[in-house]
Coordinates of C-alpha atoms in Angstrom, one line a residue:
Chain A
M1 CA 45.0 173.1 86.3
I2 CA 47.4 170.9 88.2
D3 CA 50.2 171.9 85.9
Q4 CA 49.5 175.6 86.5
A5 CA 49.5 175.1 90.2
S6 CA 52.8 173.2 90.2
R7 CA 54.4 175.8 88.0
I8 CA 53.4 178.5 90.4
A9 CA 54.7 176.5 93.3
Y10 CA 58.0 176.0 91.4
L11 CA 58.3 179.7 90.7
E12 CA 57.6 180.6 94.3
K13 CA 60.5 178.4 95.4
I14 CA 63.0 180.4 93.3
Q15 CA 64.6 183.0 95.6
P16 CA 65.9 186.3 94.3
G17 CA 69.3 185.6 95.8
K18 CA 69.6 182.5 93.8
I19 CA 68.8 184.4 90.6
I20 CA 71.6 186.9 91.3
I21 CA 74.0 184.1 91.9
W22 CA 73.1 182.2 88.8
T23 CA 73.4 185.4 86.7
L24 CA 76.8 186.1 88.1
L25 CA 77.9 182.5 87.5
F26 CA 76.6 182.7 83.9
L27 CA 78.5 185.9 83.3
G28 CA 81.7 184.4 84.8
G29 CA 81.2 181.4 82.5
V30 CA 80.9 183.7 79.5
V31 CA 84.0 185.6 80.4
M32 CA 86.0 182.3 80.8
I33 CA 84.7 180.6 77.6
T34 CA 84.8 183.6 75.2
P35 CA 88.7 183.6 74.7
L36 CA 88.6 179.8 74.3
A37 CA 85.8 180.1 71.7
F38 CA 87.8 182.8 69.8
M39 CA 90.9 180.7 69.9
I40 CA 89.1 177.7 68.4
S41 CA 87.3 179.9 65.9
T42 CA 90.4 181.7 64.8
S43 CA 92.2 178.3 64.2
F44 CA 89.7 177.6 61.4
K45 CA 90.0 181.1 59.8
T46 CA 92.2 182.3 57.0
G47 CA 94.8 185.1 57.6
T48 CA 92.6 187.7 56.0
E49 CA 89.7 186.9 58.3
V50 CA 91.6 186.9 61.6
F51 CA 90.5 190.4 62.7
N52 CA 86.8 189.7 61.8
L53 CA 85.4 189.1 65.3
G54 CA 82.6 186.8 64.1
I55 CA 82.7 183.5 66.1
I56 CA 81.7 181.4 63.0
P57 CA 84.5 181.4 60.3
E58 CA 83.2 182.6 56.9
N59 CA 85.4 180.2 55.0
P60 CA 86.4 177.4 57.5
T61 CA 89.7 175.8 56.7
L62 CA 92.0 173.1 58.1
K63 CA 95.0 174.7 56.4
N64 CA 96.4 176.0 59.7
Y65 CA 96.3 172.6 61.3
I66 CA 98.0 171.0 58.2
F67 CA 100.7 173.7 58.3
I68 CA 101.3 173.3 62.1
L69 CA 101.6 169.5 61.9
N70 CA 103.6 169.4 58.6
E71 CA 105.7 172.5 58.4
S72 CA 106.5 173.4 62.0
K73 CA 108.2 171.4 64.8
F74 CA 105.1 171.4 66.9
L75 CA 104.9 167.6 67.4
R76 CA 108.5 167.7 68.5
W77 CA 107.8 170.4 71.0
M78 CA 104.8 168.5 72.3
L79 CA 107.0 165.5 72.9
N80 CA 109.5 167.7 74.6
S81 CA 106.9 169.1 76.9
L82 CA 105.5 165.6 77.6
W83 CA 108.9 164.3 78.4
V84 CA 109.9 167.2 80.7
A85 CA 106.5 167.3 82.5
T86 CA 106.3 163.5 82.9
F87 CA 109.9 163.2 84.1
S88 CA 109.7 166.0 86.6
T89 CA 106.3 164.8 87.9
V90 CA 107.6 161.3 88.5
S91 CA 110.6 162.8 90.2
V92 CA 108.5 165.0 92.4
V93 CA 106.1 162.2 93.4
F94 CA 109.1 160.1 94.4
F95 CA 111.4 162.6 96.1
D96 CA 108.8 164.9 97.7
S97 CA 106.9 162.0 99.2
L98 CA 110.1 160.3 100.4
V99 CA 111.3 163.5 102.1
G100 CA 107.9 164.3 103.3
Y101 CA 107.6 160.8 104.9
T102 CA 111.0 161.1 106.5
L103 CA 110.1 164.5 108.0
A104 CA 106.7 163.2 109.2
K105 CA 107.6 159.8 110.6
F106 CA 111.2 159.9 111.8
T107 CA 112.8 161.9 114.6
F108 CA 116.4 163.0 114.0
R109 CA 118.7 165.8 115.0
G110 CA 118.2 169.0 112.9
Q111 CA 114.7 167.8 111.7
T112 CA 113.2 171.2 112.3
I113 CA 116.0 173.1 110.6
V114 CA 115.6 170.8 107.5
F115 CA 111.9 171.4 107.5
V116 CA 112.1 175.2 107.9
A117 CA 114.8 175.3 105.2
I118 CA 112.6 173.4 102.8
L119 CA 109.6 175.6 103.7
S120 CA 111.6 178.8 103.2
T121 CA 112.2 177.9 99.5
L122 CA 108.4 178.5 99.1
M123 CA 109.0 182.1 99.9
I124 CA 111.5 182.7 97.1
P125 CA 109.9 183.8 93.8
T126 CA 111.0 181.8 90.7
E127 CA 112.2 185.0 89.0
M128 CA 114.9 185.3 91.6
L129 CA 116.1 181.8 91.1
I130 CA 116.5 182.0 87.4
I131 CA 119.9 183.7 87.4
P132 CA 121.5 181.1 89.8
W133 CA 119.8 178.3 87.8
Y134 CA 121.2 179.7 84.6
M135 CA 124.7 180.1 86.0
M136 CA 124.6 176.6 87.3
S137 CA 123.4 175.3 83.9
R138 CA 126.1 177.1 82.1
E139 CA 128.8 175.7 84.5
F140 CA 127.5 172.1 84.2
G141 CA 126.8 172.3 80.5
W142 CA 123.1 171.8 80.9
I143 CA 122.0 174.6 78.5
D144 CA 120.1 173.1 75.6
T145 CA 119.5 169.8 77.3
Y146 CA 116.4 168.1 78.6
W147 CA 118.0 167.8 82.0
G148 CA 118.6 171.6 82.0
I149 CA 114.9 172.3 81.3
A150 CA 113.7 169.8 83.9
F151 CA 116.1 170.1 86.9
P152 CA 114.5 173.0 88.7
G153 CA 111.2 171.1 89.0
L154 CA 112.6 167.7 90.1
M155 CA 111.8 168.4 93.7
T156 CA 109.6 171.1 95.2
G157 CA 109.3 172.7 98.7
F158 CA 105.5 172.8 98.3
G159 CA 105.3 169.1 97.4
T160 CA 107.4 168.1 100.3
F161 CA 105.4 170.2 102.7
L162 CA 102.1 168.9 101.3
M163 CA 103.2 165.2 101.5
R164 CA 104.6 165.8 105.0
Q165 CA 101.3 167.1 106.2
F166 CA 99.5 164.0 104.8
F167 CA 102.0 161.5 106.1
M168 CA 101.6 163.1 109.6
G169 CA 97.9 162.1 109.5
L170 CA 98.8 158.4 109.1
P171 CA 98.6 156.5 112.4
D172 CA 102.1 155.7 113.7
E173 CA 100.8 152.2 114.6
L174 CA 100.6 151.2 111.0
I175 CA 104.2 152.1 110.5
E176 CA 105.2 150.4 113.7
A177 CA 103.2 147.2 112.9
A178 CA 105.0 147.0 109.5
R179 CA 108.3 147.6 111.2
I180 CA 107.7 144.7 113.6
D181 CA 106.5 142.6 110.7
G182 CA 110.0 142.9 109.3
W183 CA 109.8 145.2 106.4
S184 CA 112.5 147.7 105.5
E185 CA 111.8 151.4 106.0
F186 CA 111.7 151.8 102.2
A187 CA 109.3 148.9 101.8
I188 CA 107.1 150.4 104.6
W189 CA 107.1 153.7 102.7
S190 CA 106.2 152.1 99.4
K191 CA 103.8 149.4 100.5
I192 CA 102.0 151.0 103.4
A193 CA 102.4 154.8 103.5
M194 CA 102.2 155.6 99.8
P195 CA 99.0 153.7 98.9
L196 CA 97.3 155.5 101.8
V197 CA 98.1 159.0 100.5
V198 CA 97.1 158.5 96.9
P199 CA 94.6 161.4 96.9
A200 CA 97.3 163.8 98.0
L201 CA 99.8 162.2 95.6
S202 CA 97.4 162.5 92.7
A203 CA 96.8 166.2 93.5
L204 CA 100.5 166.9 93.6
A205 CA 101.1 165.0 90.4
I206 CA 98.3 166.7 88.5
F207 CA 99.3 170.2 89.5
H208 CA 103.0 169.6 88.9
F209 CA 102.3 168.1 85.5
L210 CA 100.1 171.0 84.4
G211 CA 102.6 173.5 85.9
N212 CA 105.4 172.1 83.9
W213 CA 103.3 171.7 80.8
T214 CA 102.7 175.4 80.8
A215 CA 106.1 176.5 82.1
F216 CA 107.5 179.3 80.0
I217 CA 110.2 181.5 81.4
W218 CA 112.8 178.9 82.4
P219 CA 112.5 176.7 79.3
L220 CA 112.8 179.9 77.2
I221 CA 116.0 180.9 78.9
V222 CA 117.7 177.5 79.0
T223 CA 117.0 176.5 75.4
N224 CA 118.3 178.1 72.2
D225 CA 117.9 175.1 70.0
P226 CA 114.3 175.0 68.5
D227 CA 114.4 171.2 68.6
L228 CA 114.4 171.4 72.4
Y229 CA 111.6 174.0 72.7
T230 CA 108.7 173.1 74.9
I231 CA 105.2 174.0 73.7
P232 CA 104.9 177.4 75.4
V233 CA 108.3 178.4 74.1
G234 CA 107.4 177.1 70.6
L235 CA 104.1 179.0 70.7
A236 CA 106.0 182.2 71.4
S237 CA 108.3 181.6 68.5
F238 CA 105.4 182.1 66.1
N239 CA 105.3 185.7 67.2
G240 CA 107.3 187.6 64.6
E241 CA 109.2 190.8 65.3
F242 CA 107.0 192.9 62.9
E243 CA 104.0 190.7 62.4
T244 CA 102.3 187.7 63.9
D245 CA 100.3 185.0 62.1
W246 CA 97.5 184.9 64.7
E247 CA 95.6 182.0 63.0
I248 CA 98.8 179.9 63.3
V249 CA 99.3 180.9 67.0
M250 CA 95.7 180.1 67.8
T251 CA 95.8 176.7 66.0
A252 CA 99.0 175.8 67.9
S253 CA 97.3 177.0 71.1
C254 CA 94.3 174.8 70.4
L255 CA 96.6 171.8 69.9
A256 CA 98.6 172.6 73.0
T257 CA 95.5 172.9 75.1
L258 CA 94.2 169.4 74.0
P259 CA 96.4 167.4 76.4
T260 CA 95.6 169.7 79.3
L261 CA 91.9 169.5 78.5
L262 CA 92.2 165.7 78.4
V263 CA 93.9 165.6 81.8
F264 CA 91.1 167.8 83.2
L265 CA 88.3 165.7 81.7
L266 CA 89.8 162.3 82.7
L267 CA 91.0 163.3 86.2
Q268 CA 88.3 165.8 87.1
K269 CA 87.4 163.9 90.2
F270 CA 91.0 163.8 91.4
I271 CA 91.6 167.5 90.6
I272 CA 88.6 168.6 92.5
R273 CA 89.5 166.4 95.5
G274 CA 93.1 167.6 95.2
V275 CA 92.0 171.3 95.3
M276 CA 90.0 170.6 98.4
L277 CA 92.8 168.6 100.0
A278 CA 95.5 171.0 99.3
G279 CA 93.4 174.1 99.9
L280 CA 94.6 175.5 96.6
K281 CA 93.0 177.6 93.9
G282 CA 92.2 175.6 90.9
Chain B
M1 CA 108.6 130.3 122.8
A2 CA 110.8 132.2 125.2
E3 CA 111.5 133.8 128.5
V4 CA 111.5 137.6 128.7
L5 CA 113.8 139.2 131.3
L6 CA 113.6 142.9 132.2
E7 CA 116.4 144.1 134.4
N8 CA 116.3 147.5 136.0
I9 CA 114.5 149.1 133.1
N10 CA 114.2 152.9 133.2
K11 CA 112.6 155.2 130.6
N12 CA 112.8 159.0 130.8
F13 CA 111.0 161.4 128.6
G14 CA 113.0 164.5 129.3
K15 CA 112.6 165.1 133.1
I16 CA 109.6 162.7 133.3
K17 CA 110.4 159.2 134.5
A18 CA 107.9 157.0 132.7
V19 CA 109.3 153.7 133.9
D20 CA 111.3 153.4 137.0
D21 CA 113.6 150.5 137.8
F22 CA 111.3 147.9 136.3
C23 CA 112.4 144.3 137.0
L24 CA 110.5 141.2 135.8
H25 CA 111.1 137.7 134.7
V26 CA 108.4 136.5 132.3
M27 CA 108.5 132.7 132.1
D28 CA 108.2 130.6 129.0
K29 CA 104.6 130.1 127.9
E30 CA 103.4 132.5 130.6
F31 CA 100.5 134.9 130.1
I32 CA 101.4 138.0 132.0
V33 CA 99.3 141.1 132.2
F34 CA 100.4 144.7 132.9
V35 CA 97.6 146.6 134.5
G36 CA 97.4 150.1 136.0
P37 CA 95.8 153.4 135.5
S38 CA 96.5 155.6 132.4
G39 CA 100.0 157.0 132.4
C40 CA 101.5 154.4 134.7
G41 CA 104.1 153.3 132.1
K42 CA 102.6 149.9 131.1
S43 CA 102.4 150.7 127.4
T44 CA 105.8 152.3 127.4
T45 CA 107.3 149.1 128.9
L46 CA 105.6 147.0 126.3
R47 CA 106.8 149.3 123.5
M48 CA 110.3 149.0 124.9
I49 CA 110.1 145.2 124.8
A50 CA 108.9 145.5 121.2
G51 CA 111.8 147.8 120.4
L52 CA 109.5 150.7 119.4
E53 CA 110.8 152.8 122.2
E54 CA 114.5 153.0 123.3
I55 CA 115.3 152.2 126.9
S56 CA 117.1 154.9 129.0
S57 CA 118.9 152.2 131.0
G58 CA 118.7 148.5 132.0
N59 CA 118.6 145.3 129.9
I60 CA 115.8 143.5 128.1
S61 CA 116.5 139.9 127.1
I62 CA 114.3 137.7 125.0
D63 CA 115.2 134.0 124.9
Q64 CA 118.4 134.8 126.8
H65 CA 119.6 137.3 124.2
I66 CA 119.9 141.0 125.2
V67 CA 117.9 142.9 122.7
N68 CA 118.4 146.5 123.9
N69 CA 119.7 147.6 120.5
T70 CA 118.0 145.0 118.3
H71 CA 115.6 146.2 115.6
P72 CA 112.0 145.3 116.3
K73 CA 111.9 143.0 113.2
N74 CA 114.8 141.0 114.6
R75 CA 113.3 140.4 118.1
D76 CA 110.9 137.7 116.9
I77 CA 107.9 139.3 118.5
A78 CA 104.4 140.1 117.2
M79 CA 102.4 142.9 118.5
V80 CA 98.6 143.6 118.4
F81 CA 97.8 147.3 118.8
Q82 CA 94.9 149.0 120.5
N83 CA 93.5 150.3 117.1
Y84 CA 94.3 147.0 115.4
A85 CA 96.7 148.8 112.9
L86 CA 95.3 146.9 110.0
Y87 CA 96.4 148.1 106.6
P88 CA 93.2 149.6 105.1
H89 CA 94.2 149.1 101.5
L90 CA 95.0 145.4 101.9
S91 CA 92.5 142.5 102.1
V92 CA 92.2 140.3 105.2
R93 CA 94.4 137.7 103.5
E94 CA 97.1 140.2 102.6
N95 CA 96.9 141.7 106.1
I96 CA 97.4 138.3 107.7
S97 CA 100.2 137.3 105.4
F98 CA 101.9 140.7 105.3
G99 CA 104.4 139.8 108.1
I100 CA 105.5 136.4 106.6
R101 CA 105.8 137.9 103.1
A102 CA 108.6 140.0 104.5
Q103 CA 110.4 136.8 105.6
K104 CA 110.5 135.7 102.0
L105 CA 109.0 132.3 102.7
P106 CA 107.9 130.0 99.9
K107 CA 104.5 131.0 98.4
N108 CA 102.8 127.7 99.4
E109 CA 104.0 128.1 103.0
I110 CA 102.7 131.6 103.1
T111 CA 99.3 130.4 101.8
S112 CA 99.1 127.4 104.2
R113 CA 100.1 129.5 107.3
T114 CA 97.6 132.2 106.4
M115 CA 94.8 129.7 106.0
E116 CA 95.8 128.0 109.2
A117 CA 95.6 131.3 111.1
A118 CA 92.4 132.2 109.4
K119 CA 90.9 128.9 110.4
I120 CA 91.9 129.2 114.1
L121 CA 90.3 132.6 114.3
G122 CA 87.3 131.8 112.1
L123 CA 88.2 134.2 109.4
D124 CA 88.0 131.8 106.4
E125 CA 85.0 133.5 105.0
L126 CA 86.4 137.0 105.3
L127 CA 89.7 136.6 103.6
D128 CA 88.9 138.8 100.5
R129 CA 87.3 141.6 102.5
R130 CA 89.0 144.9 103.3
P131 CA 89.3 146.0 107.0
G132 CA 86.7 148.8 106.3
E133 CA 84.1 146.1 105.7
L134 CA 84.7 144.3 109.0
S135 CA 83.1 144.7 112.4
G136 CA 85.3 145.6 115.5
G137 CA 85.5 142.0 116.6
Q138 CA 86.5 140.8 113.2
K139 CA 89.1 143.5 112.9
Q140 CA 90.5 142.4 116.2
R141 CA 90.7 138.8 115.0
V142 CA 92.5 139.8 111.9
A143 CA 95.0 141.7 114.1
M144 CA 95.5 138.5 116.1
G145 CA 95.8 136.5 112.9
R146 CA 98.6 138.7 111.8
A147 CA 100.4 138.0 115.0
I148 CA 99.9 134.3 115.2
V149 CA 100.8 133.6 111.6
R150 CA 104.4 134.7 112.3
K151 CA 104.8 132.1 115.0
P152 CA 106.8 134.5 117.1
K153 CA 108.6 133.8 120.4
V154 CA 106.6 136.4 122.2
F155 CA 103.1 138.0 121.7
L156 CA 102.7 141.6 122.8
F157 CA 99.1 143.0 123.2
D158 CA 98.6 146.7 123.8
E159 CA 95.0 147.1 125.1
P160 CA 93.6 145.1 122.2
L161 CA 90.0 144.9 123.5
S162 CA 89.5 148.4 124.7
N163 CA 87.7 149.5 121.5
L164 CA 85.1 146.7 121.7
D165 CA 81.7 146.8 123.5
A166 CA 81.3 144.8 126.7
K167 CA 79.7 141.7 125.2
L168 CA 82.3 141.4 122.4
R169 CA 85.1 142.1 124.8
H170 CA 84.0 139.1 126.9
K171 CA 83.8 136.9 123.8
M172 CA 87.2 138.0 122.6
R173 CA 88.7 137.5 126.1
V174 CA 87.6 133.9 126.0
E175 CA 89.0 133.5 122.4
M176 CA 92.3 135.0 123.5
K177 CA 92.5 132.6 126.4
K178 CA 91.7 129.6 124.2
L179 CA 94.3 130.8 121.7
H180 CA 96.9 131.0 124.3
Q181 CA 96.1 127.5 125.6
Q182 CA 96.4 126.3 122.0
V183 CA 99.6 128.0 120.8
Q184 CA 101.3 128.3 124.2
T185 CA 103.3 131.4 123.2
T186 CA 104.7 133.6 125.9
T187 CA 102.3 136.6 126.1
I188 CA 102.6 140.0 127.6
Y189 CA 99.3 141.9 127.6
V190 CA 98.6 145.5 128.6
T191 CA 95.3 146.7 129.8
H192 CA 93.8 149.1 132.2
D193 CA 90.8 146.8 132.8
Q194 CA 91.2 144.8 135.9
V195 CA 88.6 142.2 134.8
E196 CA 90.7 141.5 131.7
A197 CA 93.8 141.2 133.9
M198 CA 92.1 138.9 136.4
T199 CA 90.5 136.6 133.8
L200 CA 93.4 136.3 131.4
A201 CA 96.6 136.4 133.4
D202 CA 98.8 133.7 134.9
R203 CA 100.4 136.5 136.7
I204 CA 99.5 140.2 137.0
V205 CA 101.9 143.1 137.2
I206 CA 100.2 146.1 138.8
M207 CA 101.9 149.4 138.0
K208 CA 101.7 152.9 139.4
D209 CA 103.7 155.9 138.4
G210 CA 106.2 153.8 136.4
K211 CA 106.9 151.4 139.2
I212 CA 105.7 147.8 139.9
E213 CA 103.3 147.8 142.9
Q214 CA 102.8 144.0 142.9
V215 CA 103.4 140.9 140.8
G216 CA 101.4 137.9 141.6
S217 CA 98.7 135.5 140.5
P218 CA 95.1 136.9 140.2
D219 CA 94.4 135.1 143.5
E220 CA 97.3 136.7 145.3
V221 CA 96.7 140.2 144.2
Y222 CA 93.0 139.9 145.1
H223 CA 93.3 138.2 148.4
K224 CA 96.7 139.6 149.5
P225 CA 97.2 143.0 148.0
N226 CA 100.6 144.5 148.8
S227 CA 99.4 148.0 149.0
Q228 CA 96.3 150.1 149.4
F229 CA 96.7 151.1 145.7
V230 CA 96.5 147.4 144.6
A231 CA 93.6 146.7 146.9
S232 CA 91.7 149.6 145.4
F233 CA 92.6 148.8 141.8
I234 CA 91.7 145.1 141.9
G235 CA 88.1 144.2 142.5
S236 CA 84.8 145.8 141.5
P237 CA 83.2 147.6 143.3
A238 CA 86.4 148.8 144.9
M239 CA 87.4 147.9 148.4
N240 CA 86.0 150.0 151.3
F241 CA 88.6 151.9 153.2
F242 CA 88.5 153.4 156.7
S243 CA 91.4 155.4 158.2
G244 CA 92.1 155.6 161.9
T245 CA 94.1 154.4 164.8
L246 CA 93.9 151.0 166.3
E247 CA 93.2 151.2 170.0
V248 CA 92.4 148.9 172.9
L249 CA 90.1 149.6 175.9
D250 CA 89.0 147.1 178.5
N251 CA 90.5 144.3 176.4
M252 CA 88.3 145.4 173.5
H253 CA 90.0 146.3 170.2
F254 CA 88.6 149.0 167.9
L255 CA 89.6 151.3 165.1
R256 CA 89.1 154.9 166.1
C257 CA 88.4 156.6 162.8
D258 CA 89.6 160.1 161.9
G259 CA 86.2 161.6 162.7
G260 CA 86.2 160.0 166.2
E261 CA 83.8 157.2 165.4
T262 CA 84.8 153.7 166.2
I263 CA 84.6 150.2 164.6
D264 CA 84.8 147.3 167.0
L265 CA 87.3 144.7 166.0
V266 CA 88.2 141.3 167.4
D267 CA 91.7 140.9 168.7
W268 CA 94.4 142.8 166.8
P269 CA 97.2 143.1 169.5
D270 CA 100.2 143.7 167.1
L271 CA 99.0 146.9 165.7
I272 CA 97.8 148.8 168.7
G273 CA 98.5 152.5 168.4
S274 CA 99.3 152.5 164.7
K275 CA 97.8 154.9 162.2
L276 CA 96.2 152.6 159.7
T277 CA 93.8 152.3 156.8
M278 CA 91.5 149.3 157.1
G279 CA 90.2 147.8 153.9
I280 CA 87.3 145.4 153.4
R281 CA 85.9 144.2 150.1
P282 CA 82.2 144.7 149.4
E283 CA 81.8 141.0 148.8
H284 CA 83.2 140.2 152.2
M285 CA 80.7 142.4 154.0
E286 CA 78.0 140.1 155.1
L287 CA 74.7 141.9 155.0
K288 CA 72.3 141.3 157.9
T289 CA 68.9 142.9 158.6
E290 CA 69.2 141.7 162.2
K291 CA 72.3 142.1 164.4
S292 CA 74.1 138.7 164.9
S293 CA 74.5 137.5 168.4
K294 CA 77.9 136.0 167.7
A295 CA 80.9 137.9 168.8
V296 CA 83.3 136.5 166.2
T297 CA 82.6 139.2 163.6
T298 CA 82.9 142.9 163.4
V299 CA 79.7 144.8 162.9
L300 CA 79.0 148.1 161.1
D301 CA 75.6 149.7 161.2
A302 CA 74.5 151.6 158.1
K303 CA 71.6 153.0 156.3
V304 CA 70.8 152.0 152.6
A305 CA 71.3 154.9 150.3
V306 CA 71.4 153.4 146.8
L307 CA 70.5 149.9 145.5
E308 CA 72.0 148.7 142.2
P309 CA 70.4 145.4 141.1
M310 CA 72.6 143.5 138.7
G311 CA 70.4 140.4 138.3
H312 CA 72.6 137.9 140.0
E313 CA 73.6 140.3 142.8
V314 CA 72.7 143.7 144.3
I315 CA 75.3 146.3 145.0
V316 CA 74.3 148.4 148.1
T317 CA 75.7 151.8 148.8
C318 CA 75.1 152.8 152.4
D319 CA 75.7 155.8 154.6
S320 CA 77.3 155.0 158.0
N321 CA 78.7 157.1 160.7
I322 CA 82.2 156.6 159.2
G323 CA 81.3 157.5 155.7
E324 CA 80.1 155.7 152.6
V325 CA 80.2 151.9 152.6
I326 CA 79.6 149.6 149.7
G327 CA 78.4 146.0 150.0
K328 CA 77.1 143.2 147.8
Y329 CA 74.6 140.5 148.4
T330 CA 73.2 137.7 146.3
D331 CA 70.4 136.3 148.5
N332 CA 66.8 137.2 148.2
T333 CA 66.7 139.7 151.0
K334 CA 64.5 142.6 150.0
L335 CA 66.0 145.9 151.0
K336 CA 64.5 149.4 150.8
V337 CA 66.3 152.7 150.6
G338 CA 66.5 154.2 154.1
Q339 CA 66.4 150.9 155.8
T340 CA 69.0 150.2 158.6
I341 CA 71.2 147.2 158.0
H342 CA 74.3 145.7 159.6
F343 CA 77.4 144.6 157.8
E344 CA 79.4 141.9 159.5
F345 CA 82.9 141.0 158.5
K346 CA 85.4 138.3 159.5
K347 CA 88.9 139.0 160.7
E348 CA 90.5 137.0 157.8
N349 CA 88.9 139.4 155.3
I350 CA 90.2 142.6 156.9
H351 CA 93.3 144.2 155.3
F352 CA 95.4 146.8 157.1
F353 CA 97.6 149.3 155.3
D354 CA 100.1 151.8 156.7
E355 CA 98.4 155.2 156.4
N356 CA 101.5 157.0 155.2
S357 CA 103.2 154.4 152.9
G358 CA 100.0 152.6 151.8
K359 CA 101.9 149.3 152.3
R360 CA 100.2 146.3 153.7
V361 CA 100.8 145.7 157.4
S362 CA 98.5 142.8 158.0

């Protein structure tokens, strides 16, 4: 009797608006997860079964994984991606925050011009920059080098802007107190300012890392040597001119997604905080 | 320990003159307080001494060395900020030792000096806490610890107690005075609170619109204010002022107020005919319920409007024919709102200021 009453009370609490929202969210979830589920499912299928749209493979196999890991240069590409993404992330964290700090906490002639110039780079689409980047790389001999892949992402206008905004929120008194205490400007930046903007730094680092991990167009253009391919370029190389081994592409995609998934799982808290801080879309 | 000499200091922010021809000689071991209303230039002057603000012209010397272009870290000063400026990600221990770590002192000396400062300020138990876990008073003590651990030549305090409640402020004031007596370091302290200024200072510098109005001991600025501004700024409740012209009739002196009313005075021959502002402190207005028969005092009749009992004294705001008058009394006289009373004041307690310049004339 009591159970019945509490059930009725519970059902009365559910509002129609909430039911609609939950349904929409559920449908959104299905739309997001379906391609991922097909990717994972296809990676365990044989070539003949690829176009069978069943989610559970009829004859599950690990052959595709063995092929990718033994016969292709996938691990090499993974290391390339890891190296390029890590290197450019470290660089962005260092330089963007250093420039952002300088713009936020120092007054110098031409400060506004420098800031506006940095800000204006945000308005130029990457596609427009690719030709000058390529010409530069050819002139300096950076084609088919790690440096060539990484250099456009070593410092970003967005990161500088983001860090400047955060450093502006730091009380000047903290900086002045450290200055009176006798620390150099670099030490003040590293010992006082940087630890206080860790949330913003981690947001910047995570987004930049993921952005570089999935970068495709520039690495495709600047590399010809398959030994230097990053993962997205390597994945594309599995697409043949006349036919594509989809089970291989899907297996490689599964493996390529793993590190990203790990980053999301481990740093979920920081990513959510970062999205809120930076006002970005996830 | 050192003297600080400020010679003709000027500071302009664009067209605004924040500090105007500021001259001051701060003696060795002296505790000097800059006091004045918001925007009078006291904090700017302190920041110029610290080197956080460039001077537009003039010279600043610390320990007989001109430091106009010296970096703050090389001036051998320590500063305590209004908002404490504690590093939130460091423990109390790390905050206190942060300054001496920059000096690359041996580790054991850093430890011993940190412990010594913590002991002086009663922070021994809190050394491993972060600033976020401390109360306002404790944060203030850590900020002071960070200053004293460096053993600087000069301490600079920028309104360090303004974020504390009244009770804690009093406690910290006593602690600061004790600390100064103990370490004897030359101290320059900025506040807008005249009570802090009076209780802490060896000498007070009262500022207005970037200029010094008066420099003197707390006694001097209280008993002999140089200007009407100083007279109104020092003392609580503020001094009563009455504007008018000093006149004489049948050998009787009186102040004819701007509204035509008169206040009888006893013998002020020098100032006859002058346009003046007369000032008298509430505590110097002797309150009588019956008119005194003695002719040695000036008498002002008034009606009680508001009574503010403070426990040890009562502040009485009265209406008189020359405007609002405030008095104070400490005896057991029971007053009622609306009751007619008489204020009597002695000649030696009356201040006269020139009505135009505001400067003291008697």
